[in-house]
Coordinates of C-alpha atoms in Angstrom, one line a residue:
M1 CA 4.1 5.1 17.7
T2 CA 3.7 2.8 20.7
P3 CA 6.1 -0.2 20.9
H4 CA 4.6 -3.6 21.1
P5 CA 5.0 -5.2 24.5
G6 CA 7.3 -8.2 25.0
H7 CA 10.0 -9.2 22.7
D8 CA 11.5 -5.9 21.7
A9 CA 14.1 -5.7 24.5
P10 CA 17.8 -6.0 23.5
G11 CA 18.9 -9.6 23.2
S12 CA 15.4 -11.1 22.8
G13 CA 13.5 -12.5 19.8
T14 CA 14.7 -12.6 16.2
P15 CA 17.8 -10.6 15.4
E16 CA 17.1 -7.2 13.9
P17 CA 17.8 -6.6 10.2
G18 CA 21.3 -5.1 10.0
S19 CA 22.4 -6.6 13.3
P20 CA 25.2 -9.2 13.6
G21 CA 23.9 -12.6 12.8
S22 CA 20.6 -11.4 11.4
G23 CA 21.4 -12.4 7.8
S24 CA 19.7 -9.3 6.5
P25 CA 20.7 -5.6 6.2
G26 CA 19.1 -2.7 8.0
P27 CA 17.9 0.5 6.5
G28 CA 20.6 2.0 4.4
S29 CA 21.9 -1.3 3.1
P30 CA 20.9 -2.8 -0.3
G31 CA 19.4 -6.2 -0.7
S32 CA 17.9 -8.7 1.7
A33 CA 18.4 -12.4 2.5
S34 CA 14.7 -13.1 3.2
A35 CA 11.5 -12.0 1.7
D36 CA 9.8 -12.2 5.0
S37 CA 12.3 -9.8 6.7
R38 CA 12.5 -7.5 3.7
L39 CA 12.9 -3.9 4.4
P40 CA 11.3 -1.2 2.2
G41 CA 13.1 -1.4 -1.1
A42 CA 15.1 -4.5 -0.5
G43 CA 15.0 -7.4 -3.0
S44 CA 13.7 -7.7 -6.5
G45 CA 10.5 -5.9 -7.6
S46 CA 10.9 -3.2 -4.9
T47 CA 10.1 0.4 -5.3
A48 CA 13.1 2.0 -3.6
G49 CA 16.6 1.2 -2.6
G50 CA 17.2 0.1 1.0
D51 CA 18.9 3.4 1.6
G52 CA 15.9 5.3 0.5
S53 CA 17.3 6.0 -3.0
A54 CA 15.0 6.7 -5.9
P55 CA 13.4 3.9 -7.9
P56 CA 15.1 3.8 -11.3
G57 CA 13.3 5.8 -14.0
G58 CA 9.9 6.2 -12.3
G59 CA 7.8 7.2 -9.3
L60 CA 5.1 5.8 -7.1
P61 CA 1.4 6.2 -8.1
G62 CA -0.6 8.2 -5.7
L63 CA 2.4 10.0 -4.1
P64 CA 2.6 13.6 -5.4
G65 CA 5.9 15.0 -6.5
L66 CA 7.5 11.7 -7.3
G67 CA 8.9 10.4 -10.6
A68 CA 6.6 11.1 -13.6
D69 CA 4.4 13.3 -11.5
D70 CA 7.2 15.9 -11.1
P71 CA 10.3 14.7 -12.9
A72 CA 12.1 18.1 -12.5
A73 CA 11.8 18.2 -8.7
P74 CA 15.0 17.4 -6.8
F75 CA 15.1 14.1 -5.0
D76 CA 15.6 15.4 -1.4
D77 CA 15.0 13.6 1.9
I78 CA 11.3 14.4 1.9
R79 CA 10.8 12.6 -1.5
R80 CA 13.0 9.8 -0.2
L81 CA 10.7 9.3 2.8
R82 CA 7.7 9.3 0.5
V83 CA 9.3 6.4 -1.4
M84 CA 10.1 4.5 1.8
A85 CA 6.6 5.0 3.1
G86 CA 5.1 3.9 -0.2
A87 CA 7.0 0.6 0.1
V88 CA 5.5 -0.1 3.6
R89 CA 2.0 -1.5 3.5
G90 CA -0.4 0.5 5.7
A91 CA 2.0 3.3 6.2
R92 CA 0.8 6.9 6.5
L93 CA 2.9 10.0 5.7
V94 CA 2.2 13.5 7.0
E95 CA 4.0 16.7 6.0
R96 CA 4.2 20.2 7.2
V97 CA 6.2 23.4 6.6
V98 CA 7.8 24.7 9.8
P99 CA 8.6 28.4 9.8
A100 CA 12.2 28.0 11.0
P101 CA 15.6 27.1 9.3
L102 CA 16.6 23.5 8.8
D103 CA 19.3 23.5 11.5
E104 CA 16.9 24.6 14.2
V105 CA 14.2 22.1 13.1
W106 CA 16.6 19.2 13.0
A107 CA 18.0 20.2 16.3
V108 CA 14.7 19.0 17.7
M109 CA 13.9 16.1 15.3
G110 CA 17.3 14.5 15.5
D111 CA 17.8 14.8 19.2
L112 CA 16.8 11.3 20.1
E113 CA 17.7 11.4 23.8
G114 CA 16.1 14.8 24.4
E115 CA 13.6 16.5 22.2
F116 CA 12.4 13.4 20.3
G117 CA 10.5 12.2 23.4
R118 CA 9.0 15.6 23.8
F119 CA 7.3 15.9 20.5
Q120 CA 6.4 12.2 19.9
P121 CA 3.1 11.7 21.7
D122 CA 3.7 8.1 23.0
M123 CA 7.4 8.2 23.6
R124 CA 8.8 8.8 27.1
R125 CA 12.5 8.6 26.4
V126 CA 15.1 7.2 24.0
R127 CA 18.6 6.1 25.1
L128 CA 21.3 5.9 22.5
L129 CA 23.1 2.6 22.8
R130 CA 25.6 2.8 20.0
A131 CA 26.5 5.1 17.1
D132 CA 28.9 4.3 14.2
G133 CA 28.8 7.1 11.7
D134 CA 25.2 7.5 10.7
R135 CA 24.3 4.0 11.9
V136 CA 22.6 4.0 15.4
E137 CA 21.1 1.7 17.9
A138 CA 18.8 2.9 20.6
L139 CA 16.4 1.7 23.3
A140 CA 13.0 3.5 23.3
R141 CA 10.5 3.4 26.1
S142 CA 6.9 4.5 25.7
R143 CA 4.7 6.3 28.1
Y144 CA 3.1 3.0 28.9
G145 CA 6.4 1.4 29.9
L146 CA 6.8 -0.7 26.7
R147 CA 10.2 -0.9 25.1
A148 CA 11.6 -1.1 21.5
H149 CA 15.1 -1.9 20.5
L150 CA 15.7 0.3 17.5
R151 CA 18.3 0.1 14.8
G152 CA 18.8 2.2 11.7
V153 CA 20.2 5.4 10.2
L154 CA 20.3 9.0 11.7
R155 CA 21.9 11.9 9.9
P156 CA 21.0 15.5 9.3
G157 CA 17.6 15.7 7.6
W158 CA 17.0 11.9 7.7
C159 CA 16.1 9.2 10.2
W160 CA 14.9 5.7 9.6
L161 CA 14.7 3.4 12.7
Q162 CA 12.9 0.1 13.3
S163 CA 12.6 -2.7 15.8
R164 CA 10.7 -5.9 15.4
F165 CA 7.4 -4.1 16.2
L166 CA 8.1 -0.4 15.4
I167 CA 9.0 1.8 12.5
I168 CA 10.0 5.4 12.8
G169 CA 10.7 7.6 9.7
M170 CA 11.5 11.3 9.7
A171 CA 12.8 13.7 7.0
A172 CA 13.5 17.4 6.7
A173 CA 14.5 19.6 3.8
A174 CA 15.3 23.3 3.7
D175 CA 12.8 25.5 1.8
G176 CA 14.2 29.0 1.9
D177 CA 13.9 30.3 5.5
T178 CA 11.5 27.5 6.3
T179 CA 11.7 23.8 6.5
R180 CA 9.6 21.0 5.0
V181 CA 9.2 18.1 7.4
A182 CA 7.6 14.6 7.0
L183 CA 6.9 11.8 9.4
T184 CA 5.9 8.2 8.9
G185 CA 5.9 5.0 11.0
G186 CA 3.8 3.0 13.5
L187 CA 3.4 -0.4 14.9
R188 CA 5.1 -2.9 12.6
L189 CA 3.8 -6.3 11.6
P190 CA 6.8 -8.5 12.7
G191 CA 8.9 -9.8 9.8
R192 CA 7.1 -7.7 7.2
A193 CA 7.4 -4.3 5.6
A194 CA 3.9 -3.3 6.9
V195 CA 2.4 -1.3 9.7
V196 CA -0.9 -1.3 11.5
P197 CA -2.7 1.7 10.0
F198 CA -5.3 2.3 12.7
G199 CA -4.9 5.6 14.5
T200 CA -1.5 6.2 12.9
R201 CA -2.4 9.3 10.9
G202 CA -3.8 11.1 14.0
E203 CA -0.7 10.3 16.0
L204 CA 1.6 11.6 13.3
D205 CA -0.4 14.8 13.0
R206 CA -0.1 15.3 16.7
A207 CA 3.6 14.7 16.5
L208 CA 4.0 17.4 13.8
H209 CA 1.9 19.8 15.8
R210 CA 4.1 19.3 18.9
L211 CA 7.3 19.5 16.8
E212 CA 6.3 22.9 15.5
H213 CA 5.6 24.1 19.0
R214 CA 8.9 22.7 20.3
V215 CA 10.8 24.5 17.6
H216 CA 8.9 27.8 18.3
D217 CA 9.5 27.5 22.1
R218 CA 13.3 27.0 21.6
R219 CA 13.5 30.1 19.4
Q220 CA 12.1 32.3 22.2
P221 CA 14.7 34.4 24.1

């Protein structure tokens, strides 16, 4: 998930959704002031709430385990991420079962300033700029020196972050002694709920593979 060069640094370009003066909410806030800056699920005719809540009374075609496909299944964070990814044009979603408890898996996934940069292939480091409850703001730097000013939501089992040119979505849910995890995201088309699909699936697969290895390595005495 390599950030686009240029206008992603703090204070440059168009204000991020959810930032002061942007006129539109970030992930986790309902509604939107502009169709062009609409986040997944914002505005009329959308498939999911801006906070990743379920679409009323139905699911998304082609996404297994949603809505009418599996109405009895609980709406956990994995299903929520499927809905969010389904509302982003070009987005890919990858899932895996990691043989470790949720708290151990999320200790890696949710550690933005530490482990996140170790399992995300293109990410060098992330610096947390601000945290207010589950709302966070961070500056990410790729291995190629490019930057992304990210805003969004981070809480146990759920992460949705975006900048003008980057979307990052992660979810995890306990499944007995194991944990189901899911990743989505990629280079974002500025001003639209869409990502560039080329190469995204392979990068997400690599991230999941590295995530599982990081969790395994941390479990060793």
